[in-house]
XYZ file of C-alpha atoms in Angstrom:
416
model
C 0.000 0.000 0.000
C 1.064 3.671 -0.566
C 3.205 5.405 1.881
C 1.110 7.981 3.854
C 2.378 11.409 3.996
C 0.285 12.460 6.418
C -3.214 11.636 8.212
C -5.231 13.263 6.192
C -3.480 12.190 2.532
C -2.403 8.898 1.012
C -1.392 10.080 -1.250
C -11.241 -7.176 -22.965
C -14.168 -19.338 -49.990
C -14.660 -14.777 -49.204
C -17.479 -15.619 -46.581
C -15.255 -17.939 -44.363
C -12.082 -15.577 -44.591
C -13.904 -12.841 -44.063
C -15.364 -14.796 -40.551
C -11.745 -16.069 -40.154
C -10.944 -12.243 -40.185
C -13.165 -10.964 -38.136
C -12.432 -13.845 -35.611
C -8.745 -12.792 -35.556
C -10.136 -8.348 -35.192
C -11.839 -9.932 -32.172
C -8.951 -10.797 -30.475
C -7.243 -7.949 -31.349
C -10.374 -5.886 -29.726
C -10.466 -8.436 -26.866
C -7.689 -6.006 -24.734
C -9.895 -2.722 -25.321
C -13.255 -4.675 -24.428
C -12.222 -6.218 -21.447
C -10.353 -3.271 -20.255
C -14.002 -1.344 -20.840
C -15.855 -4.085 -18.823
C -13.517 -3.933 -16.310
C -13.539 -0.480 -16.049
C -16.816 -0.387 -15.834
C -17.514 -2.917 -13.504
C -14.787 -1.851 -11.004
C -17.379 -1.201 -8.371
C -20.324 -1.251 -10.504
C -21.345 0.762 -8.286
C -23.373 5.313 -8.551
C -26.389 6.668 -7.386
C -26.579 9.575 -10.215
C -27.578 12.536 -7.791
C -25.636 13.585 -4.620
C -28.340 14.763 -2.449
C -26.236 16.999 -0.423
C -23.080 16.311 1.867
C -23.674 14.790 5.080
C -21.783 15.776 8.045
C -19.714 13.443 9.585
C -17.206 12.023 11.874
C -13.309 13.083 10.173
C -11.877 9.526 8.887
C -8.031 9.629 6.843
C -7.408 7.450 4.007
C -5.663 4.664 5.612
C -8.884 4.417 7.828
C -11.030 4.608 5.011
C -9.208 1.951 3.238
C -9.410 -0.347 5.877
C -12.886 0.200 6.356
C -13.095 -1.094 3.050
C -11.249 -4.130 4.143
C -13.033 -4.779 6.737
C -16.599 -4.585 4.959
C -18.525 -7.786 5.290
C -21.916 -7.019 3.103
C -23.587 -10.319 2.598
C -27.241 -9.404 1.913
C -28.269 -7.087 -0.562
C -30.471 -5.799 -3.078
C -30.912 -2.665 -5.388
C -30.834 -0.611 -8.492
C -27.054 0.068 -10.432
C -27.262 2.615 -13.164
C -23.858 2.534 -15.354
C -22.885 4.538 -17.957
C -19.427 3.611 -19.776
C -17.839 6.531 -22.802
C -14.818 4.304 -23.786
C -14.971 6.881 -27.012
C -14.497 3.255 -29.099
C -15.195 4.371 -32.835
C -18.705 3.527 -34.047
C -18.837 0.743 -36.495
C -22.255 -0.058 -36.640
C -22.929 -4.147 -37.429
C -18.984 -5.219 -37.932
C -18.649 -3.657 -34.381
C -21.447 -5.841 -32.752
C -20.191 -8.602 -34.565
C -16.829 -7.892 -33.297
C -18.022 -7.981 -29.862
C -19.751 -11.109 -29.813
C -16.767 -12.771 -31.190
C -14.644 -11.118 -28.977
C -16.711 -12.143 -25.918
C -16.804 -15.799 -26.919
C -20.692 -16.242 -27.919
C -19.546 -17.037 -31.535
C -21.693 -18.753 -34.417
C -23.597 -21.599 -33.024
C -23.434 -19.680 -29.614
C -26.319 -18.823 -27.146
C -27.176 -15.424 -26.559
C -28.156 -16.229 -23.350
C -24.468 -16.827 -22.741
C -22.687 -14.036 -19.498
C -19.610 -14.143 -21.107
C -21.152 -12.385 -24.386
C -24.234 -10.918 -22.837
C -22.517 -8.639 -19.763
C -19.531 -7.453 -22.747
C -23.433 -4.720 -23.807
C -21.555 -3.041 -20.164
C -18.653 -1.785 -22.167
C -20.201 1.132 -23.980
C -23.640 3.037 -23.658
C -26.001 3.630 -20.265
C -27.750 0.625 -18.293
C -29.870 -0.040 -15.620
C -29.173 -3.777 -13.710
C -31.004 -4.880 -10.374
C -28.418 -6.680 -8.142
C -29.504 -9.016 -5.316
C -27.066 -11.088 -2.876
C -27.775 -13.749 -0.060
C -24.147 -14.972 0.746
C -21.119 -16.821 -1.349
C -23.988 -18.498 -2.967
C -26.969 -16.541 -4.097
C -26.759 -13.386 -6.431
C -28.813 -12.374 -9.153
C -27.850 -9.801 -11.627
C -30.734 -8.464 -14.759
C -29.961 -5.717 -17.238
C -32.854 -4.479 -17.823
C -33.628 -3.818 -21.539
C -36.771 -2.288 -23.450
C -39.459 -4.924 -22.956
C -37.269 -7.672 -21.623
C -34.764 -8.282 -19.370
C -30.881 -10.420 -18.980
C -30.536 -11.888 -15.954
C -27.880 -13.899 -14.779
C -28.781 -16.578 -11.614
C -26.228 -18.422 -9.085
C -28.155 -20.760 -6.772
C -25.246 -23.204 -5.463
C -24.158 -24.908 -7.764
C -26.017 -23.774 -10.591
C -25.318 -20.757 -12.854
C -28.035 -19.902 -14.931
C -28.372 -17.085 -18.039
C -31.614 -16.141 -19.205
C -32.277 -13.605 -22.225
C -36.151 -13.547 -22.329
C -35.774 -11.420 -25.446
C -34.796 -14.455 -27.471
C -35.945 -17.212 -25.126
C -32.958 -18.617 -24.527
C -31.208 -20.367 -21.400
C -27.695 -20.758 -20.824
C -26.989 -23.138 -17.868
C -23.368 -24.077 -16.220
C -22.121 -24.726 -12.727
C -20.221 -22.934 -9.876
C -16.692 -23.931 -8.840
C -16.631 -26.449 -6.487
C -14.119 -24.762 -4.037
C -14.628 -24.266 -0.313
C -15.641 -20.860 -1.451
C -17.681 -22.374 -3.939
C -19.578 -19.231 -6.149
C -17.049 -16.983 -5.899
C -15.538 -17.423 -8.818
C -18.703 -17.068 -10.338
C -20.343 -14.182 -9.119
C -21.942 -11.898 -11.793
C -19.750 -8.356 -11.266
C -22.034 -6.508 -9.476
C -20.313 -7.137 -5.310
C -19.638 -3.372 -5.266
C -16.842 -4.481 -1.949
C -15.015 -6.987 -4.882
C -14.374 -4.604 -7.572
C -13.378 -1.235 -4.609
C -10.919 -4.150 -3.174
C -9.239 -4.885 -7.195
C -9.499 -1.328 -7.794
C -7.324 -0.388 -4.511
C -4.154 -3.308 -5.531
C -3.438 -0.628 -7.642
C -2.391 2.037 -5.270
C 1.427 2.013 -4.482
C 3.922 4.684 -3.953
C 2.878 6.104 -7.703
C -0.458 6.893 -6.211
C -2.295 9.620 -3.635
C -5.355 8.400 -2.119
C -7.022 11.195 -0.561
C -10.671 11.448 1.953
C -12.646 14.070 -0.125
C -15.296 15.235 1.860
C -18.389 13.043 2.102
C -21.502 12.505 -0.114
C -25.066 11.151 -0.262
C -25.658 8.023 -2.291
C -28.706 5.819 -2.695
C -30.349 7.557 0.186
C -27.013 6.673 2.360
C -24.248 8.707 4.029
C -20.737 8.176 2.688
C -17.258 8.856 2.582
C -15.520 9.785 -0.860
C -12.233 8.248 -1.213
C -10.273 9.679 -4.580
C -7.243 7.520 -6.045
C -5.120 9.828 -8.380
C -1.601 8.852 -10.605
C 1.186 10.974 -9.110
C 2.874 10.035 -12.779
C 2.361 12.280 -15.778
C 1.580 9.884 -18.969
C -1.427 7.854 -17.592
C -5.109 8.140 -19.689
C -6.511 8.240 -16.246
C -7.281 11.495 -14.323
C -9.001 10.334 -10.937
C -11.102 7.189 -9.610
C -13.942 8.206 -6.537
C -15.123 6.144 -4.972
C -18.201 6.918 -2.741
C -17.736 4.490 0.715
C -20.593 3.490 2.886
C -20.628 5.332 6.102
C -21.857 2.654 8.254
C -21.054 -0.787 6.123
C -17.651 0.321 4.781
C -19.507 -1.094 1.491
C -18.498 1.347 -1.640
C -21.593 2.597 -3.269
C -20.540 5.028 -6.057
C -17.481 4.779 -8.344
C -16.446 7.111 -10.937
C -13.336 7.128 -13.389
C -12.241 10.681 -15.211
C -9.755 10.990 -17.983
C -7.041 13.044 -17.528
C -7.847 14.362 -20.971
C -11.087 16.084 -19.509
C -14.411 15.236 -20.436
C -17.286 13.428 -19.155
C -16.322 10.396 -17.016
C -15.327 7.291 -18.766
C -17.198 5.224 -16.186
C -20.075 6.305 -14.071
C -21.964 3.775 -12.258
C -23.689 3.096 -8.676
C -26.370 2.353 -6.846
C -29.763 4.569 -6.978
C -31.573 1.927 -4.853
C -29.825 -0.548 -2.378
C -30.888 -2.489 1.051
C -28.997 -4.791 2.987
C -32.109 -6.470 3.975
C -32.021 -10.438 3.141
C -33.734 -10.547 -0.143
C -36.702 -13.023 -0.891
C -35.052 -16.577 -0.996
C -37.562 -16.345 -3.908
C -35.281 -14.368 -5.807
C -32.792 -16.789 -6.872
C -35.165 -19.379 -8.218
C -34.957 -20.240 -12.114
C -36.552 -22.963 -13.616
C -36.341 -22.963 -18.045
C -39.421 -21.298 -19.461
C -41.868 -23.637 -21.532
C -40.208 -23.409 -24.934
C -36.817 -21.767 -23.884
C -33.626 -23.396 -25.815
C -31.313 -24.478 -23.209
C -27.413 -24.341 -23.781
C -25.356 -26.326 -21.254
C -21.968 -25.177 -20.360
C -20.437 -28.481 -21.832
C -21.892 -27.906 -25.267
C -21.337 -24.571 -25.422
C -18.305 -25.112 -27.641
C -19.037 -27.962 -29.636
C -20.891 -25.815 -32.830
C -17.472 -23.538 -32.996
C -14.804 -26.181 -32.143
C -14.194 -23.797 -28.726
C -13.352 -25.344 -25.297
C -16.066 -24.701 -23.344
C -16.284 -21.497 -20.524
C -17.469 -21.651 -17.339
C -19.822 -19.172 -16.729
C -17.856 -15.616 -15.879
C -16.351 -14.379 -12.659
C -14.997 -11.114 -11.468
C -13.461 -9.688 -15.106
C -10.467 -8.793 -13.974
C -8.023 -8.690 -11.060
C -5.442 -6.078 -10.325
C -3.425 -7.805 -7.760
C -2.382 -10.320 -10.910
C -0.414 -7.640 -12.709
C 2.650 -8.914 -14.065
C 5.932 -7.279 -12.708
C 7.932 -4.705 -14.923
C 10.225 -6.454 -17.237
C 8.725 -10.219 -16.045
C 7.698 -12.792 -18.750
C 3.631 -12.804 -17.952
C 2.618 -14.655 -20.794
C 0.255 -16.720 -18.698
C -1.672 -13.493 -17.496
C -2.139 -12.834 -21.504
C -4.721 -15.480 -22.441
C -2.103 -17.354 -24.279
C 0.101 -14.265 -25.632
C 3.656 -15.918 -24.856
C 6.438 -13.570 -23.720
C 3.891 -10.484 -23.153
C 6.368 -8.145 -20.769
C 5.522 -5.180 -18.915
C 7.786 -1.945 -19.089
C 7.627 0.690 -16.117
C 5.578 0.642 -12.836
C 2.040 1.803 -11.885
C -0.345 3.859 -13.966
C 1.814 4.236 -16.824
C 2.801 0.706 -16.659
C 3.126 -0.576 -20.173
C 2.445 -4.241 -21.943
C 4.190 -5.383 -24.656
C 4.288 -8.419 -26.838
C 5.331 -9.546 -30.352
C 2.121 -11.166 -32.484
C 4.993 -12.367 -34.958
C 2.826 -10.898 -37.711
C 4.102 -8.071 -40.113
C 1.732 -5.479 -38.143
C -1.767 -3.506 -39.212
C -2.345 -3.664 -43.180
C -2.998 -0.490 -43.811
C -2.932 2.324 -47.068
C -2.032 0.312 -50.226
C -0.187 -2.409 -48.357
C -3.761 -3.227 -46.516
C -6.306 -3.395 -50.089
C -9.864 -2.697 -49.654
C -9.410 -2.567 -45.497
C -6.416 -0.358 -45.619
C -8.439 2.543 -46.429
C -10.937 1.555 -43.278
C -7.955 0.752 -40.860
C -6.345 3.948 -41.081
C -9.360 6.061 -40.457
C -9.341 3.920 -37.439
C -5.867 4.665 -36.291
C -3.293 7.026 -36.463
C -0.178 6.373 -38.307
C 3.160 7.396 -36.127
C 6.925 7.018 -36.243
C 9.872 6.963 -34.555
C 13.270 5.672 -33.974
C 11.707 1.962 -33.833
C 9.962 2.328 -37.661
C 6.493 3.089 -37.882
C 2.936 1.659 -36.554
C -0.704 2.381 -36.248
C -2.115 3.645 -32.867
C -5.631 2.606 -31.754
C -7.150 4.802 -29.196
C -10.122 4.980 -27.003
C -10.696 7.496 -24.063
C -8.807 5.563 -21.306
C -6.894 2.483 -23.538
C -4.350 3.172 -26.292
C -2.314 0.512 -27.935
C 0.962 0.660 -30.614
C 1.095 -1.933 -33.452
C 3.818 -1.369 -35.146
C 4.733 -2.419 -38.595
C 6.621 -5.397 -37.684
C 4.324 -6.539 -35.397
C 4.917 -5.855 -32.164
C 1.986 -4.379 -29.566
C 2.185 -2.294 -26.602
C -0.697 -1.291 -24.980
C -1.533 0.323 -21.709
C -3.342 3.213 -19.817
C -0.583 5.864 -21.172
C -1.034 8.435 -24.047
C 0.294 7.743 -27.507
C 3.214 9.545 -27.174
C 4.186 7.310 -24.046
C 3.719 4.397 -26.198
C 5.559 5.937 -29.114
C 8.648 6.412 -26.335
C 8.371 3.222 -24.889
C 8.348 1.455 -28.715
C 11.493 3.251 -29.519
C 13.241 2.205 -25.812
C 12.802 -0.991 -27.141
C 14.852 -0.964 -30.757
């Protein structure tokens, strides 16, 4: 954790190449969507009004934080509105399509499937309801216009429903002694604070900024800032239960300005036990049910368990470390520099982006998506979104991190 310098401051034939393409975009996209979901699902956690600033008792960071720590929230239910502004260019169908493939529902897939349904977080404004009853209950539903998502853990069962399309998705919970953990939809507001806060080290301040109302409750705002110059991001609030310790409202600002690139909290919550009720799920009459084991079998894909917490900050790899087993199979992915402007790199042994000429009828497309750049290490296309920006260069080589271009532009000629 962060040194304290004082009490009060801390401091994701044509037809089949064309699929084959798009298959191999997705994974290319899969950094920038996952990065969105877990962005947005941090604490996925803010009521959208503060209804004025409560007074209460003075509380520094380090106390704060281990309030945090020591939150124990069990039971819950409520109301999360999220809103996510990635700034991801709009491509209309191909980027739908993109996302499905990137989030693993696929041809032959099931659209009641979490792992491609909860990817709808990464961009645009939603409204879930969230319910909890220990390790083994929780119920998430995006809500939708005339029909609803809902994902169901009941023990060992993991259910996804999409009543828009009638269709179930079924799988199974871990079978740990802390069975359902691992599968927990991302909506444990206490989870995603806790992933959020392995970030803070001696690049970071972590400050108490005055207090807040959220969701009818009093609470603390915590704010997590880069000390570094370089990083995309410009602040992360959190707003922290008085009384539970539980955060309710987290926000994340660019340091290029702007509306926030994540808003999302509660506008409803209790920490009453909800209705054992509410975990129930039995198939509709006429629902097509996709089991976990199948899943893969139309695609030739090994078969996903049903989706946990999307991402986990304490697994960073370690600057300059070999972490290709933290890159979903991206051998020899290193990390260059520490903290916020930490930076990943890896060689796709490819000849880089086709682009202009060189790229035919996508070249044209591919550059309006990115922004050619040189430097001492050649030159490369740069992909950017509000809070992600990643380097491919033109012989193939990626690096990719919450840093502005130019950082990456250094960083890619450091390396020649």
């Amino acid at each position: 954790m962060a040194p304290y310098a004082s009490d009060d401051s801390t401091t994701a034939g044509e037809v089949d190449e064309q699929r084959s393409g798009r298959r191999k975009a997705a994974r290319y996209i899969v950094p920038v969507t996952v990065v969105g979901v877990a962005a947005a699902t941090i604490g996925l956690v803010p009521a959208l009004a503060d209804s004025g600033d409560p007074d209460l008792p003075k509380i520094t960071a380090q106390q704060l934080i281990e309030k945090i720590a020591k939150s124990d929230v069990q039971q819950l239910s409520g109301t999360v509105k999220i809103s996510t502004d990635l700034g991801l260019p709009n491509l209309g169908g191909l980027e739908s399509g993109l996302l499905s493939g990137a989030a693993g529902q696929g041809e032959g897939g099931s659209s009641a499937d979490p792992t491609a349904k909860l990817t709808e977080l990464a961009s645009g404004t939603h409204t879930l309801r969230v319910a909890a009853d220990g390790p083994d209950k929780q119920k998430l539903s995006l809500l939708e216009n005339a029909a609803e998502y809902s994902v169901i853990h009941n023990g060992k069962d993991v259910w996804g429903y999409d009543s828009k399309s009638n269709k179930v998705y079924h799988g199974t919970s871990s079978e740990s002694p802390e069975r359902g953990k691992d599968q927990q939809p991302p909506a444990m507001p206490k989870d995603f604070a806790e992933e959020a806060l392995k970030a803070v080290d001696d690049t970071t301040s972590v400050t108490v900024d005055g207090t807040a109302q959220v969701a009818g409750r009093d609470a603390y705002k915590l704010v997590v800032e880069p000390k570094q110059s370089g990083s995309t991001v410009g602040a992360i609030t959190v707003a922290v239960d008085a009384k539970t310790g539980m955060p309710l409202k987290f926000t994340l600002t660019p340091a290029g300005g702007g509306p926030a690139v994540v808003d999302a909290g509660f506008t409803k919550v209790s920490f009453a036990a909800p209705a054992a009720s509410t975990f129930d799920f039995t198939p509709p009459k006429g629902a097509k049910v996709t089991e976990e084991k199948d899943a893969g079998k139309a695609s030739g894909e090994t078969p996903r368990k049903a989706p946990g917490k999307p991402f986990d900050l304490g697994e960073a790899p370690k600057a300059g470390k070999d972490s290709g087993k933290h890159a979903g199979g991206l051998d020899g992915m290193k990390t260059i520099g520490e903290g916020w402007t930490a930076i990943a790199t890896f060689d796709t042994g490819g000849e880089g982006v086709p682009s202009g000429k060189a790229g035919g009828e996508f070249g044209g497309f591919i550059d309006s998506l990115g922004d050619k750049v040189h430097g001492k290490f050649g030159s490369g296309t740069v992909f950017s979104t509000r809070l992600v920006n990643a380097l491919v260069t033109d012989d193939g080589k990626v690096y990719a991190g919450l840093v502005t271009k130019d950082a990456l532009v250094k960083a890619a000629d450091a390396g020649k």
